[in-house]
Coordinates of C-alpha atoms in Angstrom, one line a residue:
M292 CA 0.0 0.0 0.0
K293 CA 2.9 2.4 0.7
P294 CA 4.1 2.6 -2.9
L295 CA 0.5 3.2 -4.1
F296 CA 0.0 5.9 -1.4
V297 CA 3.3 7.6 -2.5
R298 CA 2.3 7.4 -6.2
T299 CA -1.1 8.8 -5.5
I300 CA 0.1 11.8 -3.4
S301 CA 2.9 12.7 -5.8
G302 CA 0.5 12.4 -8.8
V303 CA -2.0 14.7 -7.2
I304 CA 0.7 17.3 -6.3
Y305 CA 2.2 17.0 -9.8
A306 CA -1.3 17.6 -11.5
A307 CA -2.1 20.4 -9.1
V308 CA 1.2 22.3 -9.8
L309 CA 0.9 21.7 -13.5
I310 CA -2.7 22.8 -13.8
G311 CA -2.2 25.8 -11.4
C312 CA 0.8 27.1 -13.4
I313 CA -1.1 26.8 -16.7
L314 CA -4.3 28.5 -15.5
W315 CA -2.7 31.2 -13.4
C316 CA -1.2 33.4 -16.1
K317 CA 1.0 33.5 -19.2
Y318 CA 4.1 34.1 -17.1
S319 CA 3.5 31.1 -14.8
F320 CA 2.9 29.1 -18.0
L321 CA 6.2 30.3 -19.4
A322 CA 8.0 29.3 -16.2
L323 CA 6.4 25.8 -16.4
M324 CA 7.4 25.4 -20.1
L325 CA 11.0 26.5 -19.4
F326 CA 11.1 23.9 -16.6
F327 CA 9.6 21.3 -18.9
A328 CA 12.1 22.1 -21.7
A329 CA 15.2 22.0 -19.5
T330 CA 14.2 19.0 -17.3
L331 CA 12.9 16.9 -20.2
T332 CA 16.1 17.6 -22.1
Y333 CA 18.2 16.8 -19.1
E334 CA 16.4 13.4 -18.6
F335 CA 16.6 12.5 -22.2
L336 CA 20.3 13.3 -22.5
R337 CA 21.1 11.6 -19.2
L338 CA 19.2 8.5 -20.5
T339 CA 21.1 8.4 -23.8
M340 CA 24.5 9.9 -22.9
G341 CA 25.0 9.3 -19.2
R342 CA 27.5 11.8 -17.9
E343 CA 29.5 12.1 -21.0
Y344 CA 29.9 15.5 -22.6
F345 CA 28.2 17.1 -19.6
F346 CA 29.0 20.7 -20.6
S347 CA 27.4 20.2 -24.0
Q348 CA 24.4 18.7 -22.2
I349 CA 24.0 21.8 -20.1
L350 CA 24.3 24.0 -23.2
T351 CA 21.5 21.9 -24.8
M352 CA 19.2 22.4 -21.8
V353 CA 19.7 26.1 -22.0
T354 CA 19.2 26.1 -25.7
S355 CA 15.9 24.1 -25.4
A356 CA 14.6 26.6 -22.8
T357 CA 15.6 29.5 -25.0
F358 CA 13.8 28.0 -28.0
V359 CA 10.6 27.8 -25.9
A360 CA 11.0 31.3 -24.6
L361 CA 11.5 32.8 -28.1
I362 CA 8.3 31.2 -29.4
W363 CA 6.4 32.3 -26.4
A364 CA 7.7 35.9 -27.0
V365 CA 6.7 35.9 -30.6
R366 CA 3.2 34.7 -29.7
T367 CA 2.7 36.9 -26.7
F368 CA 3.9 40.1 -28.4
P369 CA 2.5 40.2 -31.9
S370 CA 4.6 43.3 -32.7
L371 CA 7.7 41.1 -32.7
P372 CA 8.6 39.8 -36.2
A373 CA 8.2 36.0 -36.6
E374 CA 11.9 35.9 -37.6
F375 CA 12.7 36.8 -34.0
A376 CA 12.4 33.1 -33.2
F377 CA 15.3 32.3 -35.6
L378 CA 17.6 33.7 -32.9
I379 CA 17.6 30.1 -31.7
L380 CA 20.1 29.4 -34.4
F381 CA 22.9 31.1 -32.4
P382 CA 22.9 28.9 -29.3
I383 CA 22.5 25.8 -31.6
L384 CA 25.6 27.0 -33.5
V385 CA 27.4 27.4 -30.1
I386 CA 26.7 23.7 -29.3
M387 CA 28.0 22.7 -32.7
V388 CA 31.2 24.7 -32.4
N389 CA 31.6 23.4 -28.8
S390 CA 31.6 19.9 -30.2
L391 CA 34.8 20.7 -32.1
Y392 CA 36.7 21.4 -28.9
V393 CA 35.7 18.1 -27.1
R394 CA 39.0 16.3 -26.4
D395 CA 37.7 12.8 -26.1
K396 CA 36.0 11.8 -29.4
T397 CA 35.5 8.2 -28.5
D398 CA 31.7 8.4 -28.2
F399 CA 31.3 11.5 -30.4
G400 CA 28.4 9.8 -32.1
K401 CA 26.4 10.4 -29.0
F402 CA 26.2 14.1 -30.0
A403 CA 23.4 13.0 -32.4
N404 CA 21.3 12.6 -29.3
I405 CA 21.8 16.3 -28.6
Y406 CA 20.3 17.2 -31.9
A407 CA 17.6 14.6 -31.6
S408 CA 16.5 16.3 -28.3
F409 CA 15.6 19.5 -30.2
V410 CA 13.1 17.6 -32.3
Y411 CA 11.9 15.3 -29.5
I412 CA 11.7 17.9 -26.7
A413 CA 12.2 21.5 -27.6
L414 CA 10.0 21.6 -30.7
P415 CA 6.9 19.9 -29.2
V416 CA 7.1 22.0 -26.0
S417 CA 7.4 25.2 -28.0
M418 CA 4.3 24.2 -29.9
F419 CA 2.3 24.4 -26.7
N420 CA 2.5 28.2 -27.1
Y421 CA 0.4 28.0 -30.2
L422 CA -2.4 26.3 -28.3
V423 CA -2.7 28.8 -25.4
I424 CA -1.8 32.1 -27.1
D425 CA -3.8 33.3 -30.1
G426 CA -2.5 35.5 -32.9
D427 CA -3.4 38.7 -31.0
G428 CA -1.3 37.6 -27.9
N429 CA -4.3 36.7 -25.8
Y430 CA -3.7 33.9 -23.3
N431 CA -6.1 31.1 -22.3
G432 CA -4.5 28.0 -20.7
L433 CA -7.7 26.0 -20.1
I434 CA -7.5 24.4 -23.6
L435 CA -4.1 22.9 -22.7
V436 CA -5.4 21.6 -19.4
L437 CA -8.3 19.9 -21.2
F438 CA -5.9 18.4 -23.7
M439 CA -3.8 17.0 -20.8
V440 CA -6.8 15.7 -19.0
L441 CA -7.8 13.9 -22.2
V442 CA -4.3 12.3 -22.4
W443 CA -4.4 11.4 -18.7
M444 CA -7.9 9.8 -18.9
S445 CA -6.8 7.9 -22.1
D446 CA -3.9 6.5 -20.2
V447 CA -6.1 5.5 -17.3
G448 CA -8.6 3.8 -19.6
A449 CA -5.8 1.9 -21.3
Y450 CA -4.4 0.8 -18.0
I451 CA -7.7 -0.4 -16.6
F452 CA -8.8 -2.2 -19.7
G453 CA -5.3 -3.5 -20.3
M454 CA -4.8 -4.9 -16.8
S455 CA -8.3 -6.2 -16.5
F456 CA -8.6 -8.0 -19.9
G457 CA -5.6 -7.4 -22.1
Q458 CA -3.1 -9.6 -20.1
K459 CA -5.4 -12.6 -20.5
Y460 CA -7.2 -12.0 -23.8
G461 CA -6.2 -10.7 -27.2
K462 CA -2.9 -9.8 -28.6
K463 CA -0.1 -7.5 -27.4
L464 CA 0.2 -4.1 -29.0
F465 CA 4.0 -3.8 -29.4
E466 CA 5.5 -6.7 -27.4
S467 CA 9.1 -6.1 -28.5
I468 CA 9.1 -2.6 -27.0
S469 CA 6.4 -2.7 -24.2
P470 CA 5.3 -6.2 -23.3
K471 CA 2.4 -5.2 -21.1
K472 CA 0.6 -3.0 -23.6
S473 CA -2.3 -4.8 -25.4
W474 CA -4.8 -4.0 -28.1
I475 CA -7.6 -4.3 -25.6
G476 CA -5.8 -1.6 -23.6
F477 CA -5.4 0.5 -26.7
W478 CA -9.1 0.3 -27.6
G479 CA -10.1 0.9 -23.9
G480 CA -8.0 4.1 -23.9
M481 CA -9.5 5.2 -27.2
F482 CA -13.0 4.6 -25.8
V483 CA -12.3 6.7 -22.6
A484 CA -10.7 9.5 -24.6
I485 CA -13.7 9.8 -26.9
L486 CA -16.1 9.7 -24.0
V487 CA -14.2 12.4 -22.1
S488 CA -14.0 14.6 -25.3
L489 CA -17.7 14.2 -25.9
I490 CA -18.4 15.2 -22.3
F491 CA -16.3 18.3 -22.8
C492 CA -18.4 19.0 -25.9
F493 CA -21.9 18.5 -24.5
T494 CA -21.3 20.2 -21.2
G495 CA -19.9 23.3 -22.9
V496 CA -16.4 22.9 -21.5
W497 CA -14.8 23.2 -25.0
K498 CA -16.7 26.4 -25.4
I499 CA -15.6 27.8 -22.0
A500 CA -12.0 27.1 -23.2
G501 CA -12.6 29.2 -26.3
A502 CA -13.0 26.3 -28.6
E503 CA -16.7 26.5 -29.3
Y504 CA -16.0 25.3 -32.9
I505 CA -15.2 21.8 -31.6
S506 CA -18.5 20.0 -32.4
W507 CA -19.4 16.5 -31.3
Y508 CA -17.9 14.9 -34.4
H509 CA -14.8 17.0 -34.2
S510 CA -14.5 16.0 -30.5
I511 CA -14.4 12.3 -31.6
I512 CA -11.8 13.0 -34.3
L513 CA -9.7 15.0 -31.9
A514 CA -9.8 12.3 -29.3
V515 CA -8.9 9.6 -31.8
L516 CA -6.0 11.5 -33.2
M517 CA -4.6 12.5 -29.8
N518 CA -5.1 8.9 -28.4
I519 CA -3.1 7.4 -31.3
A520 CA -0.4 10.1 -31.0
G521 CA -0.2 9.6 -27.3
V522 CA 0.3 5.8 -27.6
Y523 CA 3.1 6.3 -30.1
G524 CA 4.6 8.9 -27.8
D525 CA 4.6 6.3 -25.0
L526 CA 6.1 3.6 -27.2
F527 CA 8.7 6.0 -28.5
E528 CA 10.1 6.7 -25.1
S529 CA 9.8 3.0 -24.1
Q530 CA 12.0 2.2 -27.1
W531 CA 14.8 4.5 -25.9
K532 CA 14.5 3.1 -22.3
R533 CA 14.6 -0.5 -23.6
H534 CA 17.6 0.2 -25.8
Y535 CA 19.6 1.7 -22.9
A536 CA 18.2 -0.9 -20.3
V537 CA 16.7 1.9 -18.1
K538 CA 13.4 1.5 -16.2
D539 CA 12.6 5.2 -15.6
S540 CA 13.9 8.4 -17.2
G541 CA 14.5 9.9 -13.7
K542 CA 13.3 10.1 -10.1
L543 CA 11.7 13.5 -10.0
I544 CA 8.1 12.3 -9.3
P545 CA 8.1 9.6 -6.5
G546 CA 6.3 6.5 -7.6
H547 CA 6.1 7.7 -11.2
G548 CA 9.7 8.1 -12.3
G549 CA 11.0 11.1 -14.3
L550 CA 9.1 14.0 -15.9
L551 CA 9.7 12.4 -19.3
D552 CA 7.9 9.2 -18.1
R553 CA 4.8 11.4 -17.3
L554 CA 4.9 13.5 -20.5
D555 CA 6.0 11.0 -23.1
S556 CA 2.4 10.7 -24.4
T557 CA 1.8 14.5 -24.1
L558 CA 4.8 15.4 -26.2
F559 CA 3.1 13.6 -29.2
A560 CA -0.6 14.1 -28.4
V561 CA -0.8 17.8 -27.6
P562 CA 1.0 19.0 -30.8
V563 CA -1.2 16.8 -32.9
G564 CA -4.3 18.2 -31.1
M565 CA -3.0 21.7 -31.5
L566 CA -2.4 21.3 -35.3
Y567 CA -5.9 19.8 -35.7
I568 CA -7.8 22.6 -34.0
N569 CA -5.7 25.3 -35.6
L570 CA -6.4 23.7 -39.0
L571 CA -10.0 23.5 -38.1
V572 CA -10.1 27.2 -37.2
Y573 CA -8.4 28.1 -40.5
I574 CA -11.0 26.1 -42.5
I575 CA -13.9 27.6 -40.6
S576 CA -12.7 31.1 -41.0

């Protein structure tokens, strides 16, 4: 019972801090995103590189956070030219130049993980800005909270259906990477995601979040797309951990592992959801 109690308490605190920072204001949201970018990058690089090239890892963490901050600034202050975001090129060049001065080139190939982290971590986190800040610089974090709740409930549904039925019946989803995941769990998570999204629709929660254009059928499509993306996000991180024989990406959240273990699905699902509703707005307008 003690591990379950610790897991529950830490999960509640994690969710409360995350939701509070997102809903409070655009500056608390920025602080949270900077923390996400730096911590997720740290965990990914520690997972794939260990302690090698530590200074370069620190530079990468700073660069990832800078990338997120630049996109936030461009969205928050419409008077800034979009090209302002390309300033990120300079810290990336610093990392590249720094690699030339590394004395021990034995595991130089691991520098590829540094560049991979920009695509895997910095880019998706920076896209969160496009979900909560509109073209006029107005901020509304509720839509991001709803997206995360959708991902969380999908995970819960997959876990309940998978553990209840998937271990005994049906086939495994991707046994070579994640032996416990099953197709029954996948469809269970899909069902719960659709149900939650429809509840958001019919109770007017999407509308309160400023997404009144999400009709019942768009709610279903959105849930399906985000569920599929979230499953792939989970499997993608599992593949890295399996390759490096690591159970958790870190120990930041007691009973849960690292931050990357909690946000692996979100890094895929939220950008997909953001792209869908932004495309929907474009088509409607």
